[in-house]
Amino acid sequence: MSFSCDLGFADPLAALGITAAQRAELATMAGEPGRVVRAERGEVLVAGADGQRRVGLGRDLRYPPTVGDVGCVTEAAPDRATLTSLVTRTSLLGRSQASGLSAQQALAANVTHALIVVSLAQPPHLGRLERLLALVWPSGAAPVVVLSKADLCPDLPAVVLDVESAAPGAAVLAVSARTGAGLDRLGGYAGPGCTLALLGTSGAGKSTLANALAQAPVMRVQDIRDDGKGRHTTVNRQLLTLPTGGCLIDTPGLRAVALWAAEDDGLARTFADVEG
């Protein structure tokens, strides 16, 4: 899938969700500004005013870049471009490595709202939801619980109440990509300057919601397996631009949620009623 900034913005950087504060910091740096739309081993895909290109990584970056980072690219030669600087992150979604190592795995940077997608094709797993909330709260992004496939839920009001009780302080939206219910409220989070990140297990409906927000088939969608579990359709984190002016970062389904040691604040906020 190719990236495009041609969304009718007079300033192409606006389509990338680069804020005024980030622009001010970029003005102090040398090179062409842009945003990381995909991170791979040893290089990143950066989108800027002139489109996207693969660039190498500078030696003096303040942290390893991830999807959503904003910075500047310098060019030593026509075929040797390098990401040499990064602006201060406003948020960072991350988790512990699945192997149990202490190092944090960065999922997405500079996210304004983390959309935790929970499928209602089956009764929601509230324990998993609470672990995802504990991941999001300390990140700097605001959590929004998105109950997908709401048309398949026989008692939606009761389920929404249960989820709201398990997610104090987080917005809870019930949506259906099939019927369109709730998508207008979800789109309200995707305005100019906003960056959304989709989190959840495979089969929760993240790719379907991405297509709905993008108003185009930007992500591949697969059927649920016979055992009710989802198939992985997203294999790499990537940033997409939306026609509403915001950006969206889709992430692969999380089989397990390993909490980073720095997420104690997230646990405290998620389980405030227990701690009190």
mmCIF file of N, CA, C and O in Angstrom, residues 122 202-203 223-231:
data_model
loop_
_atom_site.group_PDB
_atom_site.id
_atom_site.type_symbol
_atom_site.label_atom_id
_atom_site.label_comp_id
_atom_site.label_asym_id
_atom_site.label_seq_id
_atom_site.Cartn_x
_atom_site.Cartn_y
_atom_site.Cartn_z
ATOM 1 N N GLN A 122 -18.184 -12.498 20.768
ATOM 2 C CA GLN A 122 -18.193 -13.368 21.930
ATOM 3 C C GLN A 122 -18.240 -12.482 23.167
ATOM 4 O O GLN A 122 -17.953 -11.287 23.079
ATOM 5 N N SER A 202 -6.030 -10.451 17.574
ATOM 6 C CA SER A 202 -6.415 -10.774 16.202
ATOM 7 C C SER A 202 -7.878 -11.193 16.172
ATOM 8 O O SER A 202 -8.363 -11.888 17.063
ATOM 9 N N GLY A 203 -8.585 -10.731 15.153
ATOM 10 C CA GLY A 203 -9.993 -11.064 15.028
ATOM 11 C C GLY A 203 -10.924 -10.111 15.724
ATOM 12 O O GLY A 203 -12.149 -10.254 15.638
ATOM 13 N N ASP A 223 -11.515 -13.830 7.453
ATOM 14 C CA ASP A 223 -12.575 -14.399 8.279
ATOM 15 C C ASP A 223 -11.983 -14.965 9.570
ATOM 16 O O ASP A 223 -10.812 -15.322 9.650
ATOM 17 N N ILE A 224 -12.845 -15.077 10.607
ATOM 18 C CA ILE A 224 -12.456 -15.701 11.858
ATOM 19 C C ILE A 224 -12.276 -17.199 11.642
ATOM 20 O O ILE A 224 -12.999 -17.826 10.861
ATOM 21 N N ARG A 225 -11.310 -17.804 12.361
ATOM 22 C CA ARG A 225 -11.081 -19.236 12.246
ATOM 23 C C ARG A 225 -12.244 -20.020 12.837
ATOM 24 O O ARG A 225 -13.084 -19.485 13.555
ATOM 25 N N ASP A 226 -12.272 -21.328 12.546
ATOM 26 C CA ASP A 226 -13.360 -22.168 13.031
ATOM 27 C C ASP A 226 -13.417 -22.224 14.550
ATOM 28 O O ASP A 226 -14.480 -22.438 15.135
ATOM 29 N N ASP A 227 -12.259 -22.043 15.234
ATOM 30 C CA ASP A 227 -12.249 -22.103 16.693
ATOM 31 C C ASP A 227 -12.609 -20.766 17.327
ATOM 32 O O ASP A 227 -12.540 -20.603 18.545
ATOM 33 N N GLY A 228 -13.002 -19.789 16.486
ATOM 34 C CA GLY A 228 -13.426 -18.501 17.009
ATOM 35 C C GLY A 228 -12.311 -17.502 17.179
ATOM 36 O O GLY A 228 -12.553 -16.336 17.516
ATOM 37 N N LYS A 229 -11.067 -17.915 16.953
ATOM 38 C CA LYS A 229 -9.938 -17.016 17.106
ATOM 39 C C LYS A 229 -9.644 -16.316 15.784
ATOM 40 O O LYS A 229 -9.994 -16.792 14.716
ATOM 41 N N GLY A 230 -8.986 -15.167 15.879
ATOM 42 C CA GLY A 230 -8.719 -14.389 14.692
ATOM 43 C C GLY A 230 -7.447 -14.795 13.992
ATOM 44 O O GLY A 230 -6.553 -15.411 14.568
ATOM 45 N N ARG A 231 -7.379 -14.472 12.699
ATOM 46 C CA ARG A 231 -6.154 -14.646 11.926
ATOM 47 C C ARG A 231 -5.420 -13.313 11.889
ATOM 48 O O ARG A 231 -6.020 -12.261 11.840
#
